[in-house]
XYZ file of N, CA and C in Angstrom:
300
model
N -9.331 12.251 -6.012
C -7.923 12.156 -6.353
C -7.367 10.787 -5.943
N -7.792 10.295 -4.788
C -7.286 9.001 -4.319
C -7.770 7.884 -5.234
N -9.034 7.918 -5.624
C -9.591 6.859 -6.470
C -8.894 6.804 -7.828
N -8.703 7.941 -8.480
C -8.056 7.933 -9.798
C -6.592 7.531 -9.697
N -5.915 7.930 -8.627
C -4.519 7.524 -8.435
C -4.416 6.028 -8.182
N -5.345 5.483 -7.386
C -5.348 4.039 -7.139
C -5.663 3.259 -8.409
N -6.584 3.770 -9.214
C -6.931 3.088 -10.462
C -5.723 2.990 -11.378
N -4.972 4.072 -11.493
C -3.785 4.027 -12.349
C -2.678 3.178 -11.729
N -2.551 3.188 -10.402
C -1.503 2.406 -9.746
C -1.822 0.916 -9.733
N -3.104 0.564 -9.786
C -3.496 -0.842 -9.714
C -3.469 -1.555 -11.063
N -2.920 -0.944 -12.076
C -2.741 -1.628 -13.358
C -1.452 -2.437 -13.262
N -1.554 -3.601 -12.647
C -0.400 -4.455 -12.385
C -0.238 -5.475 -13.498
N 0.983 -5.948 -13.651
C 1.241 -6.990 -14.640
C 2.118 -8.068 -14.017
N 2.094 -9.233 -14.621
C 2.920 -10.337 -14.163
C 4.361 -10.047 -14.566
N 5.258 -10.009 -13.603
C 6.647 -9.652 -13.870
C 7.542 -10.598 -13.085
N 8.280 -11.415 -13.783
C 9.168 -12.377 -13.129
C 10.383 -11.660 -12.543
N 10.953 -12.250 -11.520
C 12.120 -11.680 -10.869
C 13.300 -11.646 -11.830
N 14.070 -10.560 -11.777
C 15.249 -10.444 -12.625
C 16.476 -11.074 -11.984
N 16.383 -11.421 -10.704
C 17.534 -11.991 -10.012
C 17.438 -13.504 -9.831
N 16.230 -14.044 -9.730
C 16.058 -15.487 -9.533
C 15.115 -16.030 -10.599
N 15.528 -17.104 -11.225
C 14.718 -17.688 -12.290
C 13.480 -18.370 -11.712
N 12.357 -18.220 -12.404
C 11.071 -18.819 -12.045
C 10.523 -18.349 -10.701
N 10.864 -17.155 -10.312
C 10.298 -16.570 -9.102
C 9.552 -15.305 -9.480
N 8.464 -15.086 -8.802
C 7.673 -13.891 -9.012
C 7.427 -13.276 -7.640
N 8.223 -12.283 -7.294
C 8.131 -11.662 -5.976
C 7.561 -10.252 -6.123
N 6.863 -9.755 -5.106
C 6.389 -8.372 -5.172
C 7.578 -7.413 -5.123
N 7.765 -6.665 -6.182
C 8.936 -5.793 -6.282
C 8.904 -4.648 -5.282
N 7.740 -4.238 -4.852
C 7.664 -3.148 -3.885
C 8.220 -3.592 -2.535
N 8.142 -4.890 -2.247
C 8.702 -5.429 -1.005
C 10.176 -5.795 -1.167
N 10.518 -6.464 -2.267
C 11.883 -6.939 -2.464
C 12.829 -5.806 -2.833
N 12.387 -4.881 -3.685
C 13.173 -3.753 -4.169
C 14.527 -4.189 -4.722
N 14.504 -5.232 -5.555
C 15.737 -5.719 -6.164
C 16.054 -5.022 -7.471
N 15.051 -4.466 -8.136
C 15.244 -3.798 -9.422
C 14.669 -2.387 -9.344
N 15.518 -1.382 -9.223
C 14.988 -0.016 -9.088
C 14.251 0.486 -10.324
N 14.509 -0.118 -11.483
C 13.853 0.352 -12.707
C 12.381 -0.037 -12.782
N 11.937 -0.987 -11.981
C 10.521 -1.373 -12.007
C 9.707 -0.720 -10.890
N 10.364 0.051 -10.025
C 9.654 0.797 -8.988
C 9.198 2.125 -9.578
N 7.926 2.428 -9.423
C 7.381 3.668 -9.958
C 7.442 4.770 -8.903
N 7.123 5.966 -9.288
C 7.218 7.116 -8.391
C 6.137 7.062 -7.310
N 6.534 7.138 -6.029
C 5.538 7.158 -4.952
C 4.716 8.446 -5.009
N 3.483 8.341 -4.574
C 2.558 9.469 -4.625
C 1.915 9.643 -3.257
N 1.956 10.868 -2.741
C 1.311 11.179 -1.469
C 0.142 12.114 -1.730
N -1.022 11.734 -1.236
C -2.211 12.576 -1.320
C -2.596 12.909 0.112
N -2.567 14.204 0.439
C -2.803 14.616 1.822
C -3.906 15.655 1.899
N -4.792 15.455 2.841
C -5.806 16.473 3.139
C -5.212 17.478 4.111
N -4.504 16.970 5.101
C -3.757 17.803 6.043
C -2.640 16.936 6.619
N -1.997 17.417 7.676
C -0.859 16.694 8.248
C -1.249 15.336 8.824
N -2.474 15.216 9.321
C -2.910 13.987 9.988
C -3.719 13.046 9.115
N -4.035 13.437 7.901
C -4.830 12.596 7.008
C -4.141 12.541 5.649
N -3.572 11.387 5.330
C -2.895 11.252 4.040
C -2.835 9.797 3.612
N -2.604 9.621 2.318
C -2.462 8.301 1.716
C -1.158 8.297 0.933
N -0.321 7.298 1.166
C 0.920 7.129 0.419
C 0.754 5.910 -0.472
N 0.880 6.111 -1.777
C 0.742 5.032 -2.755
C 2.116 4.780 -3.355
N 2.636 3.562 -3.150
C 3.946 3.186 -3.678
C 3.751 2.066 -4.699
N 3.656 2.405 -5.979
C 3.423 1.373 -6.999
C 4.726 0.822 -7.566
N 4.655 -0.392 -8.047
C 5.719 -0.986 -8.855
C 5.025 -1.720 -9.994
N 5.803 -2.405 -10.797
C 5.222 -3.033 -11.984
C 4.304 -4.206 -11.639
N 4.563 -4.905 -10.515
C 3.747 -6.081 -10.194
C 3.141 -6.059 -8.791
N 3.266 -4.952 -8.076
C 2.693 -4.876 -6.732
C 2.505 -3.414 -6.347
N 1.777 -3.215 -5.277
C 1.511 -1.861 -4.797
C 1.437 -1.891 -3.276
N 1.940 -0.825 -2.650
C 1.829 -0.676 -1.202
C 1.052 0.611 -0.939
N 0.009 0.505 -0.136
C -0.821 1.658 0.194
C -0.741 1.867 1.696
N -0.284 3.048 2.095
C -0.198 3.395 3.509
C -1.201 4.501 3.787
N -2.011 4.296 4.806
C -3.076 5.238 5.136
C -2.825 5.795 6.533
N -2.827 7.114 6.635
C -2.746 7.756 7.946
C -4.077 8.446 8.190
N -4.732 8.070 9.278
C -6.061 8.578 9.596
C -5.982 9.393 10.884
N -6.667 10.516 10.873
C -6.679 11.400 12.034
C -7.277 10.674 13.240
N -6.602 10.786 14.379
C -7.080 10.187 15.629
C -6.978 11.236 16.728
N -7.816 12.251 16.634
C -7.731 13.378 17.560
C -8.332 13.066 18.932
N -9.393 12.274 18.962
C -10.024 11.978 20.248
C -10.266 10.476 20.369
N -10.866 10.076 21.465
C -11.068 8.651 21.759
C -12.011 7.985 20.764
N -13.045 8.699 20.324
C -14.006 8.120 19.358
C -13.299 7.810 18.038
N -12.494 8.751 17.545
C -11.775 8.519 16.290
C -10.761 7.390 16.443
N -10.148 7.286 17.606
C -9.203 6.198 17.858
C -9.922 4.845 17.805
N -11.102 4.764 18.382
C -11.896 3.526 18.352
C -12.312 3.189 16.923
N -12.745 4.204 16.164
C -13.153 3.975 14.773
C -11.996 3.470 13.913
N -10.809 4.035 14.109
C -9.637 3.574 13.356
C -9.295 2.141 13.736
N -9.407 1.818 15.014
C -9.139 0.450 15.460
C -10.133 -0.530 14.829
N -11.402 -0.161 14.787
C -12.425 -1.022 14.159
C -12.161 -1.183 12.664
N -11.780 -0.096 11.990
C -11.477 -0.150 10.562
C -10.272 -1.058 10.296
N -9.251 -0.954 11.128
C -8.065 -1.809 10.984
C -8.425 -3.270 11.208
N -9.248 -3.554 12.202
C -9.699 -4.928 12.438
C -10.514 -5.454 11.267
N -11.372 -4.594 10.702
C -12.179 -4.966 9.540
C -11.277 -5.402 8.385
N -10.230 -4.632 8.111
C -9.308 -4.992 7.026
C -8.490 -6.238 7.368
N -8.049 -6.333 8.611
C -7.224 -7.467 9.018
C -8.002 -8.774 8.960
N -9.289 -8.753 9.301
C -10.100 -9.966 9.254
C -10.319 -10.442 7.827
N -10.162 -9.547 6.875
C -10.318 -9.909 5.465
C -8.969 -10.023 4.770
N -7.920 -10.261 5.540
C -6.565 -10.309 4.989
C -6.392 -11.426 3.972
N -7.168 -12.498 4.084
C -7.031 -13.586 3.115
C -7.499 -13.161 1.727
N -8.271 -12.085 1.643
C -8.697 -11.564 0.343
C -7.580 -10.786 -0.348
N -6.588 -10.364 0.429
C -5.456 -9.623 -0.111
C -4.269 -10.563 -0.221
N -3.368 -10.265 -1.133
C -2.164 -11.080 -1.244
C -1.256 -10.841 -0.044
N -1.072 -9.582 0.324
C -0.261 -9.235 1.488
C -0.993 -8.122 2.213
N -1.152 -8.266 3.513
C -1.715 -7.186 4.308
C -0.968 -7.165 5.627
N -0.285 -6.070 5.868
C 0.461 -5.921 7.107
C 0.094 -4.605 7.758
N 0.220 -4.582 9.025
C 0.051 -3.336 9.751
C 1.425 -2.981 10.292
N 2.072 -2.042 9.625
C 3.430 -1.668 9.989
C 3.576 -0.163 9.805
N 4.147 0.490 10.781
C 4.302 1.945 10.706
C 5.350 2.341 9.674
N 5.110 3.467 9.019
C 6.079 3.999 8.056
C 7.177 4.703 8.824
N 8.406 4.495 8.388
C 9.541 5.147 9.056
C 9.769 6.526 8.493
């Protein structure tokens, strides 16, 4: 379910800003035009394991919540986060920020 949802959400297109001429900003971050924000999708296995996919016409935000029940899982999540962070230059934007 996550793979097919990501495949459909990752069909991005070049979309210039409607507020500033010759600017191309990620609409999921700027949120200046509500008509280009698509419906967010949550895929959850349980309360502690879920993926939130927030697509827009030219960008996507993926939030991952991973179960951390014991010390081993906490270490594995930390290693996984470091793995992604070290490859941040491969992504246009990569932040580690908690969802409110």
